[in-house]
Coordinates of C-alpha atoms in Angstrom, one line a residue:
M5 CA 90.9 116.1 26.9
K6 CA 88.6 114.0 29.1
N7 CA 88.4 114.8 32.8
D8 CA 89.1 111.3 34.2
K9 CA 89.7 112.7 37.7
L10 CA 86.1 114.0 38.0
R11 CA 84.6 110.9 36.5
E12 CA 86.6 108.5 38.7
K13 CA 85.6 110.5 41.9
R14 CA 82.0 110.3 40.9
E15 CA 82.2 106.6 40.2
R16 CA 83.7 105.9 43.6
L17 CA 80.3 106.9 45.1
P18 CA 77.7 104.2 45.4
S19 CA 74.5 104.4 43.5
S20 CA 71.4 104.8 45.7
R21 CA 69.2 103.4 42.9
Q22 CA 71.3 100.4 41.7
P23 CA 73.0 98.6 44.6
G24 CA 76.6 97.6 43.7
E25 CA 76.8 100.1 40.9
P26 CA 78.6 103.4 40.8
M27 CA 76.6 106.6 41.1
S28 CA 75.1 107.7 37.8
R29 CA 75.6 111.1 36.3
A30 CA 71.9 111.9 37.0
E31 CA 72.2 111.0 40.7
F32 CA 75.4 112.9 41.1
A33 CA 74.0 116.0 39.4
A34 CA 71.1 115.8 41.7
L35 CA 73.4 115.9 44.7
V36 CA 75.3 118.9 43.4
T37 CA 72.1 120.7 42.6
E38 CA 70.8 120.1 46.1
H39 CA 74.0 121.6 47.5
L40 CA 73.6 124.6 45.1
Y41 CA 70.0 125.2 45.9
P42 CA 68.8 124.3 49.4
D43 CA 65.3 125.3 48.5
Q44 CA 63.7 122.6 46.4
K45 CA 61.7 125.1 44.3
D46 CA 64.9 126.7 43.0
R47 CA 66.3 123.4 41.7
R48 CA 64.0 123.2 38.7
S49 CA 65.9 126.1 37.1
S50 CA 69.3 124.6 37.7
A51 CA 71.6 124.2 34.7
F52 CA 73.6 121.6 36.5
N53 CA 72.1 118.4 35.2
H54 CA 73.4 115.1 33.9
N55 CA 74.1 116.6 30.4
Y56 CA 76.2 119.4 31.9
L57 CA 78.1 116.9 34.0
G58 CA 78.7 114.9 30.9
K59 CA 80.3 118.0 29.3
L60 CA 82.6 118.4 32.3
E61 CA 83.7 114.7 32.3
N62 CA 84.2 114.7 28.5
G63 CA 86.3 117.8 28.7
R64 CA 84.0 120.0 26.7
I65 CA 83.8 122.4 29.7
S66 CA 87.2 122.6 31.4
W67 CA 86.6 125.4 33.8
P68 CA 83.0 125.6 35.3
K69 CA 81.9 128.8 37.0
T70 CA 82.8 129.5 40.6
Q71 CA 79.7 128.3 42.4
Y72 CA 79.8 125.0 40.5
R73 CA 83.4 124.4 41.4
A74 CA 82.7 125.1 45.0
A75 CA 79.7 122.8 45.0
L76 CA 81.7 120.0 43.4
R77 CA 84.5 120.4 45.9
A78 CA 82.0 120.2 48.8
V79 CA 80.1 117.2 47.5
L80 CA 83.3 115.2 46.7
G81 CA 85.1 116.4 49.8
V82 CA 88.2 117.7 48.2
A83 CA 90.2 120.9 48.9
T84 CA 91.3 122.1 45.4
D85 CA 90.0 122.4 41.9
E86 CA 93.1 120.6 40.6
E87 CA 91.9 117.4 42.4
L88 CA 88.8 117.6 40.2
G89 CA 90.8 117.9 37.0
F90 CA 90.3 121.7 36.7
V91 CA 93.6 123.4 36.0
D92 CA 92.8 127.1 35.4
P93 CA 95.6 129.1 37.1
G94 CA 93.1 131.7 38.4
A95 CA 92.9 132.3 42.2
D96 CA 90.6 130.1 44.3
T97 CA 87.7 132.0 45.9
T98 CA 87.1 129.9 48.9
T99 CA 87.8 131.5 52.3
V100 CA 89.9 128.7 53.8
D101 CA 93.6 128.1 53.0
P102 CA 93.6 125.0 50.8
V103 CA 96.9 123.7 52.3
R104 CA 95.6 123.9 55.8
R105 CA 92.3 122.3 54.9
R106 CA 94.0 119.5 53.0
D107 CA 96.3 118.9 56.0
L108 CA 93.3 118.7 58.4
L109 CA 91.3 116.4 56.1
G110 CA 94.4 114.3 55.5
S111 CA 94.8 113.9 59.3
V112 CA 91.2 112.7 59.5
G113 CA 92.0 110.0 56.9
T114 CA 95.2 109.0 58.7
V115 CA 93.5 108.5 62.1
I116 CA 90.6 106.6 60.5
G117 CA 93.0 104.2 59.0
A118 CA 95.2 103.8 62.0
G119 CA 92.5 103.1 64.7
V120 CA 92.6 104.0 68.3
V121 CA 94.5 101.9 70.9
G122 CA 92.2 100.4 73.5
T123 CA 88.9 100.9 71.6
P124 CA 86.5 98.1 70.6
P125 CA 86.9 96.0 67.3
M126 CA 85.3 98.8 65.3
S127 CA 88.0 101.2 66.2
P128 CA 88.3 102.8 62.7
L129 CA 84.7 104.0 63.1
A130 CA 85.5 105.3 66.6
S131 CA 88.6 107.0 65.2
A132 CA 86.5 108.6 62.5
V133 CA 84.2 110.2 65.0
K134 CA 87.1 111.5 67.0
S135 CA 89.0 112.8 63.9
F136 CA 86.0 114.5 62.3
R137 CA 85.1 116.1 65.6
A138 CA 88.6 117.5 66.0
A139 CA 88.7 118.9 62.4
D140 CA 85.2 120.3 62.7
R141 CA 86.2 122.5 65.7
Q142 CA 88.9 124.1 63.6
V143 CA 87.5 124.4 60.0
G144 CA 83.7 124.3 60.6
G145 CA 80.9 122.1 59.3
G146 CA 80.7 123.8 55.9
H147 CA 83.9 122.2 54.8
L148 CA 83.3 118.8 56.4
Y149 CA 79.7 118.0 55.9
A150 CA 80.0 116.5 52.5
T151 CA 83.0 114.5 53.6
V152 CA 81.1 113.0 56.6
V153 CA 78.1 112.1 54.4
K154 CA 80.4 110.5 51.9
Y155 CA 82.1 108.5 54.7
L156 CA 78.7 107.3 55.9
Q157 CA 77.8 106.2 52.4
T158 CA 81.0 104.5 51.4
E159 CA 82.5 103.2 54.7
V160 CA 79.7 102.8 57.2
A161 CA 76.8 101.6 55.1
P162 CA 78.5 98.5 53.8
H163 CA 79.1 97.3 57.4
M164 CA 75.5 98.0 58.3
F165 CA 74.0 96.0 55.5
G166 CA 76.7 93.5 54.9
V167 CA 76.9 90.1 56.6
D168 CA 80.1 90.9 58.5
H169 CA 79.6 93.3 61.4
G170 CA 83.2 92.9 62.7
G171 CA 82.0 90.8 65.6
D172 CA 79.5 93.2 67.0
G173 CA 76.5 94.2 65.0
R174 CA 75.2 96.6 67.6
L175 CA 78.5 98.5 67.6
V176 CA 78.1 99.1 63.8
F177 CA 74.7 100.8 64.3
T178 CA 76.0 102.8 67.2
A179 CA 78.9 104.1 65.2
A180 CA 76.5 104.9 62.3
A181 CA 74.2 106.8 64.7
A182 CA 77.1 108.8 66.1
L183 CA 78.4 109.8 62.6
T184 CA 74.9 110.6 61.4
E185 CA 74.3 112.8 64.5
M186 CA 77.7 114.5 63.7
A187 CA 76.5 115.0 60.1
G188 CA 73.4 116.7 61.6
W189 CA 75.6 119.2 63.5
M190 CA 77.7 119.9 60.4
A191 CA 74.6 120.5 58.3
H192 CA 73.4 122.9 61.1
D193 CA 76.7 124.7 61.1
A194 CA 76.4 125.0 57.3
G195 CA 73.0 126.6 57.6
R196 CA 71.0 123.5 56.5
D197 CA 68.7 123.0 59.4
Q198 CA 66.2 120.9 57.6
A199 CA 68.9 118.4 56.7
A200 CA 70.2 118.6 60.3
E201 CA 66.7 117.7 61.6
R202 CA 66.6 114.7 59.3
H203 CA 70.1 113.5 60.3
F204 CA 69.2 113.8 64.0
A205 CA 66.0 111.8 63.5
R206 CA 67.8 109.1 61.6
A207 CA 70.5 109.0 64.2
F208 CA 67.9 108.4 66.9
D209 CA 66.4 105.5 64.9
L210 CA 69.9 104.0 64.4
V211 CA 70.9 104.2 68.1
K212 CA 67.8 102.2 69.0
L213 CA 69.5 99.3 67.2
G214 CA 72.9 100.0 68.8
R215 CA 71.4 100.4 72.3
D216 CA 73.8 102.9 73.5
R217 CA 71.7 104.8 76.1
Q218 CA 74.1 107.7 76.5
L219 CA 74.3 108.3 72.8
A220 CA 70.5 108.2 72.6
V221 CA 70.3 110.9 75.3
H222 CA 73.0 112.9 73.6
I223 CA 71.0 112.9 70.3
L224 CA 67.9 114.1 72.2
A225 CA 70.0 117.0 73.5
S226 CA 71.1 117.8 70.0
Q227 CA 67.4 117.8 68.8
S228 CA 66.6 120.1 71.7
H229 CA 69.4 122.5 70.7
L230 CA 68.1 122.6 67.1
A231 CA 64.5 123.2 68.3
N232 CA 65.7 126.1 70.4
H233 CA 67.7 127.5 67.5
R234 CA 64.6 127.3 65.2
G235 CA 62.4 129.1 67.7
K236 CA 60.5 126.1 69.0
P237 CA 61.1 126.2 72.7
V238 CA 58.2 123.9 73.7
D239 CA 59.7 121.2 71.4
A240 CA 63.1 121.9 72.9
I241 CA 61.9 121.4 76.4
Q242 CA 60.1 118.2 75.5
Y243 CA 63.3 116.7 73.9
A244 CA 65.3 117.7 77.0
R245 CA 62.7 116.1 79.3
R246 CA 62.7 112.9 77.3
G247 CA 66.5 112.8 77.6
R248 CA 66.4 113.3 81.3
E249 CA 63.8 110.6 81.7
A250 CA 66.0 108.2 79.7
L251 CA 69.1 109.1 81.7
A252 CA 67.2 108.4 84.9
H253 CA 66.7 104.7 84.0
G254 CA 70.4 103.9 84.6
P255 CA 73.6 105.2 86.0
G256 CA 73.9 109.0 85.6
L257 CA 76.4 111.0 83.6
A258 CA 76.9 114.5 84.9
E259 CA 77.9 116.0 81.5
L260 CA 74.8 114.7 79.8
E261 CA 72.4 115.7 82.5
A262 CA 73.9 119.2 82.7
R263 CA 73.6 119.6 78.9
L264 CA 69.9 118.6 79.0
L265 CA 69.2 121.0 81.9
A266 CA 70.9 123.7 79.9
M267 CA 68.8 123.0 76.9
Q268 CA 65.6 123.0 79.0
A269 CA 66.7 126.3 80.5
R270 CA 67.1 127.8 77.0
G271 CA 63.6 126.8 76.3
A272 CA 62.4 128.4 79.5
A273 CA 64.3 131.6 78.7
A274 CA 62.6 131.8 75.3
L275 CA 59.2 131.5 77.0
R276 CA 60.2 134.2 79.5
R277 CA 60.1 131.8 82.5
S278 CA 63.0 133.5 84.3
N279 CA 62.7 131.7 87.6
E280 CA 62.4 128.3 86.0
C281 CA 65.4 129.1 83.8
A282 CA 67.5 130.2 86.8
Q283 CA 66.7 127.0 88.7
L284 CA 67.6 124.8 85.8
L285 CA 70.9 126.6 85.2
T286 CA 71.8 126.4 88.9
K287 CA 71.0 122.7 88.9
A288 CA 73.1 122.2 85.8
E289 CA 76.1 123.8 87.4
Q290 CA 75.7 121.6 90.5
V291 CA 75.3 118.5 88.4
L292 CA 78.4 119.3 86.4
E293 CA 80.5 119.4 89.5
A294 CA 79.4 115.9 90.5
Q295 CA 81.4 112.7 89.9
P296 CA 80.0 110.6 87.0
A297 CA 78.3 107.4 88.1
E298 CA 79.1 105.9 84.7
K299 CA 82.1 106.2 82.3
R300 CA 81.3 108.5 79.3
S301 CA 80.5 106.7 76.1
L302 CA 83.2 107.2 73.5
W303 CA 80.5 108.3 71.0
V304 CA 79.4 111.3 73.2
S305 CA 81.1 114.7 73.0
H306 CA 82.1 116.6 76.0
F307 CA 79.9 119.2 77.8
D308 CA 82.1 121.1 80.2
E309 CA 82.2 124.3 82.1
G310 CA 82.8 126.4 79.0
S311 CA 79.8 124.8 77.3
L312 CA 77.5 125.6 80.2
A313 CA 78.8 129.1 80.4
N314 CA 77.9 129.6 76.7
E315 CA 74.3 128.3 77.2
T316 CA 74.0 130.4 80.4
A317 CA 75.1 133.5 78.5
R318 CA 72.5 132.9 75.8
C319 CA 69.7 132.5 78.4
L320 CA 70.7 135.6 80.4
R321 CA 71.0 137.7 77.3
Q322 CA 67.5 136.6 76.2
L323 CA 66.1 137.4 79.6
G324 CA 67.7 140.9 79.6
D325 CA 70.2 140.2 82.4
L326 CA 73.0 141.9 80.5
A327 CA 75.6 142.2 83.4
Q328 CA 75.5 138.5 84.1
A329 CA 75.3 137.6 80.4
E330 CA 78.5 139.6 80.0
R331 CA 80.2 137.8 82.8
Q332 CA 79.3 134.4 81.4
A333 CA 80.4 135.3 77.9
K334 CA 83.8 136.4 79.2
R335 CA 83.9 133.1 81.0
V336 CA 83.5 131.3 77.7
I337 CA 86.3 133.2 76.1
E338 CA 88.5 132.5 79.2
L339 CA 87.8 128.8 79.0
R340 CA 88.1 128.3 75.2
P341 CA 91.6 128.3 73.8
E342 CA 92.3 129.8 70.4
D343 CA 92.3 126.4 68.6
R344 CA 88.6 126.0 69.6
T345 CA 87.9 128.7 67.0
R346 CA 84.1 128.3 66.6
S347 CA 83.1 127.9 70.2
R348 CA 85.4 130.8 71.2
A349 CA 83.8 132.9 68.5
F350 CA 80.3 132.2 69.7
G351 CA 81.3 133.4 73.2
Q352 CA 82.9 136.5 71.7
L353 CA 79.8 137.3 69.6
I354 CA 77.5 136.9 72.6
L355 CA 79.7 139.4 74.4
V356 CA 79.6 141.8 71.4
T357 CA 75.8 141.8 71.2
V358 CA 75.6 142.5 75.0
L359 CA 78.1 145.4 74.7
I360 CA 76.1 146.9 71.9
T361 CA 72.9 146.6 73.8
Q362 CA 74.6 148.3 76.8
G363 CA 75.6 151.2 74.5
R364 CA 79.3 150.3 74.3
P365 CA 79.8 150.0 70.5
D366 CA 83.5 150.8 70.5
E367 CA 84.4 147.9 72.8
A368 CA 82.1 145.7 70.8
C369 CA 83.9 146.5 67.5
A370 CA 87.3 145.7 69.0
I371 CA 86.1 142.2 70.0
A372 CA 84.2 141.7 66.8
Q373 CA 87.4 142.5 64.8
E374 CA 89.1 139.6 66.8
V375 CA 86.3 137.3 65.6
L376 CA 86.8 138.4 62.0
D377 CA 90.5 137.8 62.2
S378 CA 90.3 134.4 63.9
T379 CA 87.5 132.9 61.7
Q380 CA 88.9 133.7 58.3
Q381 CA 89.5 130.0 57.6
L382 CA 86.3 128.8 59.3
S383 CA 83.4 127.6 57.2
S384 CA 80.4 128.2 59.5
Y385 CA 77.2 129.7 58.3
L386 CA 76.2 130.1 62.0
V387 CA 79.1 132.5 62.5
I388 CA 78.3 134.3 59.2
Q389 CA 74.7 134.7 60.3
Q390 CA 75.7 136.3 63.6
L391 CA 78.1 138.6 61.8
L392 CA 75.2 139.7 59.6
D393 CA 73.1 140.3 62.7
L394 CA 76.0 142.3 64.1
K395 CA 76.0 144.6 61.1
R396 CA 72.3 145.4 61.7
L397 CA 72.9 146.1 65.4
L398 CA 75.8 148.5 64.8
E399 CA 74.1 150.6 62.1
P400 CA 72.6 153.1 64.6
Y401 CA 76.2 153.9 65.7
Q402 CA 77.7 154.2 62.2
G403 CA 78.1 157.9 62.7
T404 CA 81.1 157.3 65.0
R405 CA 84.5 156.8 63.4
V406 CA 85.3 153.5 65.1
V407 CA 82.0 151.9 64.1
A408 CA 82.1 153.2 60.6
E409 CA 85.6 151.8 60.0
F410 CA 84.7 148.5 61.4
L411 CA 81.5 148.2 59.4
S412 CA 83.6 148.9 56.2
R413 CA 85.9 146.0 57.1
L414 CA 82.9 143.8 58.0
D415 CA 81.3 144.5 54.6
V416 CA 84.4 143.3 52.8
A417 CA 84.7 140.2 55.0
L418 CA 81.0 139.3 54.6
R419 CA 81.0 139.6 50.8
E420 CA 83.8 137.0 50.7
R421 CA 82.2 134.6 53.1
V422 CA 78.5 134.9 52.1
R423 CA 79.5 134.1 48.5
L424 CA 80.0 130.4 49.5
Y425 CA 76.4 130.2 50.8
Q426 CA 74.6 132.2 48.1
R427 CA 73.2 129.6 45.7

C-alpha cells in the first residue's frame, strides 16, 4: 500500500529549485541526509537517497530503520511515526513523551493562528516567536529546530518575497530575522553550531532590512555567545563591543546592555583577564537594575537576574573562583522554576562541576541525578554534552559507592539520549 501520508507531507514543502513547485524527492532526501550526517564527507555514503524515498512512498518499505524514522520526524516536524504512515506496533525510541510533545507543538500552532492582542498587523508572526520560544524552553531545540525551519520556509518566505507585506514590509523582514535567529539557537542546542552560525549571520542581514535596532543588537549578542562557546573569545568580545556601540546610538535597554557586558566578560574570562571580567560583570549587574530608557522590542527575549547569574557562574568557574561560582550557580537554581527545564539544568550542571572540582562528588551526584530526572523529555545536545563531560570528571571517584551507582545510571541514560544524535 502506498504511503500517501509521507508523500503529502513532502509535497507541502516548497521546492528551492523550482519556485511554486513542491519539493522533489531528491531535494527532500538531501534534507534528511543532512540531518542524518552533519559532516558533509559522511553524506556520500548515505543510503537515504531519492530512490530509497521512492520505496518509502510507494510502500515497498513500510518500516525504515530507527535513525531514518527519527530523521524524518525531525525534518517534517511531527511527533509520531504514525503521522508519517508508518504503523509498526514496536516501541518508539525517542526520549520525549510523544503525547506531551504533540501537545506542545499543537499549542504552538494554535497561538500562531490566533495572533496576539495588541501586537502589530503581523501578529501571527509575533505569536510564532512567542510560542516557539515557550515550547523551546520545555522540550529543547532538538525537537523544534526542523519545525521552525519549516515555518520559515512555508509561512514567512512567501510574505518576504510576495507583493503583499501586510501593510508593513519592514515588519516582515524583522519577523523573519527574529525567527531565523531563533532557528540559530535551536540549531546550537541540537549540536549543529555551523548551522547556528549561518542562521545568526542570515538573521543579521535580514534585520538590516527590518531596521529593528534592538533586535540587531540582540543578534550580535547571540553571535558573541556562540563565539564564546566555540572557543573564540576575541571574536566574542568584538561582537559584544559592536552591539554596545549600536545600542549607544539610541535609547538604552538595560537587559540588552547587561547581556552584552556579560558576553564580553565571558570572553575576558577565557583570556584570563580576571580584573576586566570582574569590572564587566559588576557593570552588568548595575545596568540590569536600571530602568529601561526604551520599551523592549517584542522580538527580543528577556535577559534577567537569573541569566546574568548563569553567565557570572561560567566566568567565575573558568577563572577558578569556585566559592563564588557555587554561589552564583545556586542563585540560578533559585531563580529558575522547574518549567524552565533547560536553563535550570545548566545552572545545576555548573554547580555539579564546581562541587566535583572542590572534591565533593557525593553532593555532585545528588544534584546530577536531579538533572537526569528533570531532562528526560528534553532534546538538548548541549545538556547531553555536559552530561558526557560529567562522566569524565567523576571517573576518578568511581571507587566510591555513591559515584559508582550514579555512573551506572548515567550510562543507561546517556545511551538512550546519545542515540538520537549519533548519525
